mmCIF file of C-alpha atoms and ligand atoms in Angstrom:
data_model
loop_
_atom_site.group_PDB
_atom_site.id
_atom_site.type_symbol
_atom_site.label_atom_id
_atom_site.label_comp_id
_atom_site.label_asym_id
_atom_site.label_seq_id
_atom_site.Cartn_x
_atom_site.Cartn_y
_atom_site.Cartn_z
ATOM 1 C CA MET A 14 7.462 -20.352 -11.612
ATOM 2 C CA ARG A 15 5.361 -18.267 -9.813
ATOM 3 C CA LEU A 16 6.445 -15.272 -7.330
ATOM 4 C CA GLU A 17 4.156 -15.588 -4.342
ATOM 5 C CA THR A 18 4.344 -12.092 -2.493
ATOM 6 C CA GLN A 19 3.772 -11.188 1.014
ATOM 7 C CA LEU A 20 3.501 -7.961 3.150
ATOM 8 C CA VAL A 21 6.714 -8.768 5.762
ATOM 9 C CA ASN A 22 5.185 -5.998 8.332
ATOM 10 C CA ALA A 23 1.623 -4.068 8.868
ATOM 11 C CA PRO A 24 0.998 -1.277 5.877
ATOM 12 C CA TRP A 25 1.913 1.257 8.136
ATOM 13 C CA GLU A 26 4.912 -0.108 9.189
ATOM 14 C CA ASP A 27 8.691 -0.087 7.383
ATOM 15 C CA PRO A 28 8.064 -1.881 3.684
ATOM 16 C CA ALA A 29 9.532 -5.282 2.760
ATOM 17 C CA VAL A 30 7.865 -7.695 0.379
ATOM 18 C CA PHE A 31 8.694 -11.634 0.866
ATOM 19 C CA LEU A 32 9.029 -13.183 -2.465
ATOM 20 C CA GLN A 33 8.509 -16.964 -2.490
ATOM 21 C CA LEU A 34 10.034 -18.489 -5.629
ATOM 22 C CA GLU A 35 7.209 -21.567 -6.150
ATOM 23 C CA GLY A 36 8.626 -25.140 -5.956
ATOM 24 C CA LYS A 37 12.238 -23.744 -4.862
ATOM 25 C CA SER A 38 13.786 -23.068 -1.336
ATOM 26 C CA LEU A 39 14.959 -19.534 -2.168
ATOM 27 C CA ALA A 40 13.294 -16.420 -1.487
ATOM 28 C CA TRP A 41 13.820 -12.739 -2.420
ATOM 29 C CA LEU A 42 12.876 -9.675 -0.720
ATOM 30 C CA ILE A 43 11.802 -6.149 -2.176
ATOM 31 C CA ASP A 44 12.825 -3.472 -0.122
ATOM 32 C CA CYS A 45 14.561 -4.216 3.203
ATOM 33 C CA GLY A 46 12.839 -2.594 6.028
ATOM 34 C CA THR A 47 12.732 -3.947 9.673
ATOM 35 C CA LEU A 48 12.865 -7.679 9.117
ATOM 36 C CA THR A 49 12.608 -9.303 12.997
ATOM 37 C CA SER A 50 8.982 -10.646 12.198
ATOM 38 C CA LEU A 51 10.498 -13.037 9.668
ATOM 39 C CA ARG A 52 11.268 -16.429 10.772
ATOM 40 C CA PRO A 53 15.083 -17.050 10.804
ATOM 41 C CA ARG A 54 14.642 -19.884 8.438
ATOM 42 C CA ASP A 55 12.893 -17.912 5.833
ATOM 43 C CA LEU A 56 15.890 -15.094 6.036
ATOM 44 C CA LEU A 57 18.255 -17.856 5.294
ATOM 45 C CA ARG A 58 16.511 -17.998 2.131
ATOM 46 C CA VAL A 59 16.533 -14.654 1.005
ATOM 47 C CA ASN A 60 19.384 -15.010 -1.632
ATOM 48 C CA ARG A 61 18.494 -11.583 -3.810
ATOM 49 C CA VAL A 62 16.973 -8.212 -2.322
ATOM 50 C CA PHE A 63 15.580 -5.485 -4.967
ATOM 51 C CA LEU A 64 15.707 -1.723 -2.687
ATOM 52 C CA THR A 65 14.081 1.167 -4.057
ATOM 53 C CA HIS A 66 16.377 3.601 -2.186
ATOM 54 C CA ALA A 67 18.407 4.050 0.930
ATOM 55 C CA HIS A 68 15.829 5.664 3.249
ATOM 56 C CA ILE A 69 16.314 3.978 6.535
ATOM 57 C CA ASP A 70 12.743 2.582 6.614
ATOM 58 C CA HIS A 71 13.303 0.661 3.441
ATOM 59 C CA PHE A 72 16.975 -0.058 4.614
ATOM 60 C CA ILE A 73 16.839 -1.109 8.051
ATOM 61 C CA GLY A 74 16.952 -4.744 7.882
ATOM 62 C CA PHE A 75 20.134 -5.092 5.963
ATOM 63 C CA ASP A 76 22.132 -5.723 9.263
ATOM 64 C CA ALA A 77 19.386 -8.512 10.466
ATOM 65 C CA LEU A 78 19.692 -10.100 7.071
ATOM 66 C CA LEU A 79 23.702 -10.024 7.110
ATOM 67 C CA ARG A 80 23.568 -11.053 10.782
ATOM 68 C CA MET A 81 21.782 -14.109 9.699
ATOM 69 C CA HIS A 82 23.627 -15.327 6.690
ATOM 70 C CA LEU A 83 27.327 -14.630 8.185
ATOM 71 C CA GLY A 84 27.815 -17.968 8.905
ATOM 72 C CA SER A 85 26.736 -19.432 5.672
ATOM 73 C CA PRO A 86 28.438 -19.799 2.445
ATOM 74 C CA GLY A 87 26.801 -18.208 -1.031
ATOM 75 C CA ALA A 88 26.220 -14.730 -1.790
ATOM 76 C CA LEU A 89 23.804 -12.067 -1.241
ATOM 77 C CA THR A 90 22.738 -10.164 -4.159
ATOM 78 C CA PHE A 91 21.671 -6.487 -3.956
ATOM 79 C CA TYR A 92 20.194 -4.499 -6.816
ATOM 80 C CA GLY A 93 19.252 -0.617 -6.295
ATOM 81 C CA PRO A 94 19.671 2.301 -8.033
ATOM 82 C CA GLU A 95 22.830 4.585 -7.983
ATOM 83 C CA GLY A 96 24.767 5.415 -4.673
ATOM 84 C CA LEU A 97 23.776 1.990 -3.357
ATOM 85 C CA THR A 98 27.475 0.895 -3.074
ATOM 86 C CA ALA A 99 28.452 3.470 -1.169
ATOM 87 C CA HIS A 100 25.695 3.164 1.033
ATOM 88 C CA VAL A 101 26.148 -0.875 1.537
ATOM 89 C CA GLN A 102 29.994 -0.047 2.104
ATOM 90 C CA GLY A 103 28.684 2.398 4.945
ATOM 91 C CA ARG A 104 26.751 0.127 6.639
ATOM 92 C CA LEU A 105 29.712 -2.508 6.753
ATOM 93 C CA ALA A 106 32.129 -0.104 8.092
ATOM 94 C CA GLY A 107 29.994 0.088 10.807
ATOM 95 C CA TYR A 108 31.171 -2.958 12.542
ATOM 96 C CA ALA A 109 35.066 -4.517 13.069
ATOM 97 C CA TRP A 110 35.205 -7.510 11.035
ATOM 98 C CA ASN A 111 38.103 -9.507 12.502
ATOM 99 C CA LEU A 112 37.822 -13.504 13.340
ATOM 100 C CA VAL A 113 35.087 -13.731 10.967
ATOM 101 C CA GLU A 114 37.576 -14.659 7.891
ATOM 102 C CA ASP A 115 36.608 -18.213 7.696
ATOM 103 C CA SER A 116 32.764 -17.112 6.756
ATOM 104 C CA GLU A 117 32.173 -17.708 2.707
ATOM 105 C CA LEU A 118 29.674 -15.151 2.738
ATOM 106 C CA THR A 119 29.862 -12.468 -0.133
ATOM 107 C CA LEU A 120 27.617 -9.704 -0.751
ATOM 108 C CA GLU A 121 27.066 -8.548 -4.411
ATOM 109 C CA VAL A 122 25.847 -5.089 -5.248
ATOM 110 C CA CYS A 123 24.365 -4.257 -8.405
ATOM 111 C CA GLU A 124 23.745 -0.297 -8.922
ATOM 112 C CA ILE A 125 21.573 0.289 -11.419
ATOM 113 C CA LEU A 126 22.078 3.321 -13.733
ATOM 114 C CA PRO A 127 20.033 4.314 -16.909
ATOM 115 C CA HIS A 128 22.155 2.357 -19.340
ATOM 116 C CA GLN A 129 24.816 0.182 -17.305
ATOM 117 C CA VAL A 130 24.879 -1.843 -14.381
ATOM 118 C CA ARG A 131 27.894 -1.892 -11.971
ATOM 119 C CA TRP A 132 28.738 -4.734 -10.031
ATOM 120 C CA THR A 133 30.937 -4.440 -6.814
ATOM 121 C CA ARG A 134 31.748 -7.522 -4.190
ATOM 122 C CA PHE A 135 31.847 -7.660 -0.683
ATOM 123 C CA ALA A 136 33.897 -10.693 0.683
ATOM 124 C CA CYS A 137 33.804 -11.380 4.338
ATOM 125 C CA ARG A 138 37.207 -13.280 4.187
ATOM 126 C CA ARG A 139 38.506 -9.928 2.806
ATOM 127 C CA ARG A 140 37.062 -8.287 5.868
ATOM 128 C CA PHE A 141 34.175 -6.568 3.022
ATOM 129 C CA ALA A 142 36.745 -4.731 1.618
ATOM 130 C CA ALA A 143 35.196 -3.258 -2.059
ATOM 131 C CA GLU A 144 36.266 -4.980 -4.925
ATOM 132 C CA PRO A 145 34.988 -3.423 -8.037
ATOM 133 C CA GLY A 146 33.468 -5.784 -10.742
ATOM 134 C CA PRO A 147 32.173 -5.511 -14.269
ATOM 135 C CA HIS A 148 30.415 -2.647 -15.509
ATOM 136 C CA ASP A 149 27.654 -4.241 -17.884
ATOM 137 C CA ALA A 150 25.397 -2.439 -20.822
ATOM 138 C CA HIS A 151 21.774 -3.081 -20.142
ATOM 139 C CA GLU A 152 18.640 -2.371 -22.524
ATOM 140 C CA GLY A 153 16.171 -1.832 -19.346
ATOM 141 C CA PHE A 154 15.580 -4.788 -18.145
ATOM 142 C CA LEU A 155 18.117 -7.940 -16.293
ATOM 143 C CA GLU A 156 17.483 -12.008 -16.510
ATOM 144 C CA LEU A 157 17.153 -13.280 -12.879
ATOM 145 C CA PRO A 158 17.352 -16.740 -12.615
ATOM 146 C CA GLU A 159 14.621 -18.959 -13.219
ATOM 147 C CA GLY A 160 13.241 -17.174 -15.920
ATOM 148 C CA VAL A 161 12.228 -14.055 -14.244
ATOM 149 C CA ILE A 162 12.715 -10.783 -15.993
ATOM 150 C CA LEU A 163 13.676 -7.506 -13.845
ATOM 151 C CA ARG A 164 12.782 -3.734 -15.088
ATOM 152 C CA PHE A 165 12.964 -0.727 -13.530
ATOM 153 C CA ALA A 166 11.813 2.783 -13.784
ATOM 154 C CA TRP A 167 13.290 6.083 -11.969
ATOM 155 C CA MET A 168 11.071 7.484 -9.492
ATOM 156 C CA GLU A 169 11.140 11.142 -8.100
ATOM 157 C CA HIS A 170 11.928 11.219 -4.251
ATOM 158 C CA GLY A 171 14.988 13.648 -3.782
ATOM 159 C CA VAL A 172 17.034 10.541 -4.119
ATOM 160 C CA PRO A 173 17.806 7.899 -6.605
ATOM 161 C CA CYS A 174 14.835 5.554 -6.271
ATOM 162 C CA LEU A 175 13.465 3.148 -8.432
ATOM 163 C CA ALA A 176 10.142 0.931 -9.034
ATOM 164 C CA TRP A 177 10.612 -2.379 -9.881
ATOM 165 C CA VAL A 178 8.754 -4.873 -12.157
ATOM 166 C CA LEU A 179 9.121 -8.570 -12.195
ATOM 167 C CA GLU A 180 8.284 -10.943 -14.674
ATOM 168 C CA GLU A 181 7.417 -14.536 -14.460
ATOM 169 C CA PRO A 182 8.251 -16.678 -17.190
ATOM 170 C CA ASP A 183 5.340 -18.752 -18.673
ATOM 171 C CA MET A 184 4.430 -21.977 -17.011
ATOM 172 C CA GLN A 185 3.332 -25.604 -17.911
ATOM 173 C CA ALA A 186 0.759 -26.287 -15.251
ATOM 174 C CA VAL A 187 -1.059 -29.970 -14.656
ATOM 175 C CA ASP A 188 -4.802 -29.923 -15.653
ATOM 176 C CA PRO A 189 -5.659 -31.811 -12.622
ATOM 177 C CA GLU A 190 -8.901 -33.032 -14.618
ATOM 178 C CA ALA A 191 -7.041 -34.405 -17.371
ATOM 179 C CA LEU A 192 -4.635 -36.153 -14.342
ATOM 180 C CA ARG A 193 -7.551 -38.012 -13.018
ATOM 181 C CA ALA A 194 -8.468 -39.017 -16.484
ATOM 182 C CA GLU A 195 -5.105 -40.722 -17.370
ATOM 183 C CA GLY A 196 -6.001 -42.695 -14.236
ATOM 184 C CA VAL A 197 -1.993 -42.738 -12.600
ATOM 185 C CA PRO A 198 -1.164 -41.517 -9.339
ATOM 186 C CA PRO A 199 0.874 -38.351 -9.133
ATOM 187 C CA GLY A 200 4.435 -38.530 -8.644
ATOM 188 C CA PRO A 201 8.065 -37.466 -9.259
ATOM 189 C CA TRP A 202 7.732 -38.019 -13.017
ATOM 190 C CA LEU A 203 4.969 -35.006 -13.156
ATOM 191 C CA SER A 204 7.900 -32.609 -12.336
ATOM 192 C CA GLU A 205 9.826 -34.415 -14.796
ATOM 193 C CA LEU A 206 7.475 -34.032 -17.364
ATOM 194 C CA LYS A 207 6.909 -30.369 -17.036
ATOM 195 C CA GLN A 208 10.660 -29.743 -16.831
ATOM 196 C CA LYS A 209 11.040 -31.421 -20.179
ATOM 197 C CA ALA A 210 7.924 -29.556 -21.518
ATOM 198 C CA ALA A 211 9.208 -26.002 -20.076
ATOM 199 C CA ALA A 212 12.715 -27.032 -21.935
ATOM 200 C CA GLY A 213 10.778 -28.070 -25.382
ATOM 201 C CA ARG A 214 12.453 -31.733 -24.937
ATOM 202 C CA LEU A 215 9.569 -33.470 -26.022
ATOM 203 C CA SER A 216 10.917 -36.446 -27.779
ATOM 204 C CA GLY A 217 11.637 -39.548 -25.845
ATOM 205 C CA HIS A 218 9.376 -41.511 -23.232
ATOM 206 C CA LEU A 219 8.239 -41.497 -19.633
ATOM 207 C CA GLU A 220 7.777 -44.360 -17.236
ATOM 208 C CA VAL A 221 4.421 -43.493 -15.749
ATOM 209 C CA GLY A 222 2.538 -45.990 -13.607
ATOM 210 C CA GLY A 223 4.379 -49.004 -14.881
ATOM 211 C CA ARG A 224 3.774 -47.932 -18.713
ATOM 212 C CA SER A 225 6.241 -45.988 -21.228
ATOM 213 C CA VAL A 226 4.556 -43.050 -22.323
ATOM 214 C CA ALA A 227 6.004 -41.268 -25.117
ATOM 215 C CA VAL A 228 6.335 -37.387 -23.629
ATOM 216 C CA ARG A 229 4.826 -35.417 -26.258
ATOM 217 C CA ASP A 230 1.571 -37.478 -26.009
ATOM 218 C CA LEU A 231 1.575 -37.263 -22.321
ATOM 219 C CA ALA A 232 2.234 -33.217 -22.534
ATOM 220 C CA GLU A 233 -0.714 -32.662 -24.830
ATOM 221 C CA ARG A 234 -2.786 -34.319 -22.471
ATOM 222 C CA LEU A 235 -1.741 -33.020 -19.067
ATOM 223 C CA LEU A 236 -0.236 -30.158 -19.623
ATOM 224 C CA ARG A 237 -1.671 -26.295 -20.037
ATOM 225 C CA SER A 238 0.038 -23.632 -20.636
ATOM 226 C CA ARG A 239 0.123 -20.846 -17.865
ATOM 227 C CA PRO A 240 1.080 -16.946 -18.957
ATOM 228 C CA GLY A 241 3.387 -15.480 -16.230
ATOM 229 C CA ARG A 242 2.554 -12.870 -14.339
ATOM 230 C CA ARG A 243 3.831 -9.424 -13.939
ATOM 231 C CA LEU A 244 4.385 -7.735 -10.297
ATOM 232 C CA ALA A 245 5.183 -3.896 -10.257
ATOM 233 C CA TYR A 246 6.160 -2.148 -6.742
ATOM 234 C CA VAL A 247 5.995 1.164 -6.723
ATOM 235 C CA THR A 248 7.039 3.264 -3.417
ATOM 236 C CA ASP A 249 8.270 6.701 -2.116
ATOM 237 C CA THR A 250 7.767 8.962 -5.301
ATOM 238 C CA ILE A 251 5.377 12.034 -6.353
ATOM 239 C CA PHE A 252 2.876 11.165 -8.585
ATOM 240 C CA ASN A 253 3.060 13.352 -11.876
ATOM 241 C CA LYS A 254 3.185 13.031 -15.653
ATOM 242 C CA LYS A 255 6.913 11.909 -15.747
ATOM 243 C CA THR A 256 6.505 8.955 -13.372
ATOM 244 C CA VAL A 257 3.558 7.626 -14.545
ATOM 245 C CA ALA A 258 4.816 7.847 -17.975
ATOM 246 C CA ALA A 259 7.960 5.870 -16.876
ATOM 247 C CA LEU A 260 5.908 3.392 -15.436
ATOM 248 C CA ARG A 261 3.594 2.773 -18.565
ATOM 249 C CA GLN A 262 6.816 2.049 -20.257
ATOM 250 C CA VAL A 263 7.747 -1.182 -18.134
ATOM 251 C CA ALA A 264 4.470 -2.053 -16.225
ATOM 252 C CA ARG A 265 1.856 -2.007 -18.447
ATOM 253 C CA PRO A 266 -0.290 -3.969 -18.044
ATOM 254 C CA VAL A 267 0.294 -5.325 -14.857
ATOM 255 C CA ASP A 268 -1.414 -8.021 -13.039
ATOM 256 C CA GLU A 269 -0.507 -7.069 -9.422
ATOM 257 C CA LEU A 270 0.536 -3.577 -8.305
ATOM 258 C CA TRP A 271 2.142 -2.908 -5.179
ATOM 259 C CA CYS A 272 1.402 0.782 -4.227
ATOM 260 C CA GLU A 273 2.280 2.770 -1.546
ATOM 261 C CA ALA A 274 -0.096 5.253 -0.204
ATOM 262 C CA SER A 275 1.303 7.442 2.285
ATOM 263 C CA TYR A 276 -1.279 9.875 2.779
ATOM 264 C CA LEU A 277 -5.191 10.326 1.742
ATOM 265 C CA HIS A 278 -6.338 12.546 -0.526
ATOM 266 C CA LEU A 279 -7.141 15.291 2.071
ATOM 267 C CA GLN A 280 -3.574 15.374 2.774
ATOM 268 C CA ARG A 281 -2.434 15.052 -1.133
ATOM 269 C CA ASP A 282 -0.354 18.654 -0.806
ATOM 270 C CA LYS A 283 1.614 16.855 2.353
ATOM 271 C CA ALA A 284 2.308 14.421 0.127
ATOM 272 C CA ARG A 285 3.508 16.599 -3.086
ATOM 273 C CA GLU A 286 5.566 17.896 -0.427
ATOM 274 C CA ASN A 287 7.178 15.269 1.002
ATOM 275 C CA LEU A 288 7.577 13.181 -2.360
ATOM 276 C CA HIS A 289 4.773 10.715 -1.695
ATOM 277 C CA MET A 290 1.564 9.621 -2.974
ATOM 278 C CA THR A 291 -1.921 9.091 -2.085
ATOM 279 C CA ALA A 292 -4.255 6.388 -1.849
ATOM 280 C CA ARG A 293 -6.110 8.349 -4.642
ATOM 281 C CA GLN A 294 -3.277 8.464 -6.559
ATOM 282 C CA ALA A 295 -2.407 5.048 -6.181
ATOM 283 C CA GLY A 296 -6.137 4.104 -7.534
ATOM 284 C CA ARG A 297 -5.323 6.490 -10.234
ATOM 285 C CA LEU A 298 -1.888 4.620 -10.953
ATOM 286 C CA ALA A 299 -3.444 1.164 -11.248
ATOM 287 C CA VAL A 300 -6.206 2.464 -13.987
ATOM 288 C CA GLU A 301 -3.243 3.999 -15.904
ATOM 289 C CA LEU A 302 -1.291 0.589 -15.722
ATOM 290 C CA GLN A 303 -4.321 -1.534 -16.513
ATOM 291 C CA ALA A 304 -3.916 -3.485 -13.273
ATOM 292 C CA SER A 305 -5.825 -6.510 -12.546
ATOM 293 C CA LYS A 306 -5.538 -6.183 -9.076
ATOM 294 C CA LEU A 307 -3.844 -3.365 -6.315
ATOM 295 C CA HIS A 308 -2.311 -3.767 -2.960
ATOM 296 C CA LEU A 309 -1.899 -0.938 -0.617
ATOM 297 C CA PHE A 310 1.293 -0.285 1.406
ATOM 298 C CA HIS A 311 3.749 2.335 3.542
ATOM 299 C CA TYR A 312 0.941 4.476 4.519
ATOM 300 C CA SER A 313 2.492 7.312 6.750
ATOM 301 C CA ARG A 314 2.377 6.281 10.702
ATOM 302 C CA ARG A 315 -0.195 8.875 11.465
ATOM 303 C CA TYR A 316 -2.706 6.163 10.142
ATOM 304 C CA GLN A 317 -1.850 3.369 12.613
ATOM 305 C CA LYS A 318 -4.183 0.171 12.840
ATOM 306 C CA ASP A 319 -6.931 1.421 10.292
ATOM 307 C CA SER A 320 -6.517 0.835 6.717
ATOM 308 C CA ALA A 321 -10.158 0.910 5.603
ATOM 309 C CA PRO A 322 -9.947 4.786 5.018
ATOM 310 C CA HIS A 323 -7.228 4.293 2.441
ATOM 311 C CA LEU A 324 -8.922 0.970 1.083
ATOM 312 C CA ALA A 325 -12.111 2.956 0.634
ATOM 313 C CA GLU A 326 -10.244 6.015 -1.234
ATOM 314 C CA ALA A 327 -8.512 3.571 -3.577
ATOM 315 C CA ARG A 328 -11.998 1.791 -4.329
ATOM 316 C CA GLU A 329 -13.310 4.693 -5.416
ATOM 317 C CA VAL A 330 -11.061 5.023 -8.530
ATOM 318 C CA PHE A 331 -10.183 1.470 -8.615
ATOM 319 C CA PRO A 332 -12.397 -0.998 -7.306
ATOM 320 C CA GLU A 333 -9.736 -3.868 -7.198
ATOM 321 C CA THR A 334 -7.896 -2.698 -4.362
ATOM 322 C CA LEU A 335 -7.114 -5.591 -1.827
ATOM 323 C CA GLU A 336 -5.664 -5.779 1.672
ATOM 324 C CA PRO A 337 -1.908 -7.165 0.901
ATOM 325 C CA PRO A 338 -1.421 -10.811 1.510
ATOM 326 C CA ARG A 339 0.777 -10.717 5.134
ATOM 327 C CA TYR A 340 3.656 -12.647 5.962
ATOM 328 C CA GLY A 341 3.096 -15.335 8.935
ATOM 329 C CA SER A 342 -1.240 -15.188 8.360
ATOM 330 C CA PRO A 343 -2.794 -17.988 8.551
ATOM 331 C CA ALA A 344 -3.148 -18.553 4.760
ATOM 332 C CA SER A 345 0.532 -18.177 4.275
HETATM 333 ZN ZN1 LIG B 423 12.088 7.396 1.202
HETATM 334 ZN ZN1 LIG B 424 9.861 4.986 2.824
#
């Protein structure tokens, strides 16, 4: 299961990354900046949000998400650093909640501490009163649905702030040439084959093009193992030995690094003072993490409408620095 990443807004606007789960109707979000450019149907697909911290530019989209989900059943789960529960509670307390008791919506908040996660539930039909849930120990990662592993590292930004790492599970992919050689048209049997192979259920037979074929033989001929990728999302932090070491522990090597580049090297003192990074530092981080590619985002608003200087600066250190894929672009 692949995670397809798209930056919701321009790199100099509020950060939010829309994560589509390949072949699934669900989607996830990393950070929750302004979400007005997300189509309503895509907002409704979101069921998990990974928040780095509660500064307004990363959290202002909370209301848009809540408003869209209010009438729908199910749960919206928020993951974030210490203090997240109080921030969610504060946002919910800003509204009156009578007349919506028939809504089935529930918010689940997962606050991540160094050795423990603390769950809190806010159910709409209880007027979003906080209901404390379990405190579970963790060993540096959480298992998410679809076989995805979530890791995290603490950044330095003056407030609790987490960097996120998402690891895809290994996948069984169909080899198109082998499929052509098989001489049968693709169909629902292919997903069944992939599901069986992923679960290790290779005994038995499948009906393919009117023939009964052994699953094990078919899997050997048609499927190739595709290793899962590791994605990292790093923003709102000073770049120093401590933050780099924390990231190396959870994200080295990394396939896709998303990194803030609030400033250019010329303003490096300002970056340090404001607990942010420069484009050059993002490039250095990509080298440290042995990244395959780097996407820059979250530029200071002073750099509106021009990505070129940031990209050029990071490329001097790390050539595989690319424009981030954008939500709503023709390719998406
Ligand atoms: Zn911040
Ligand atoms: Zn920020």
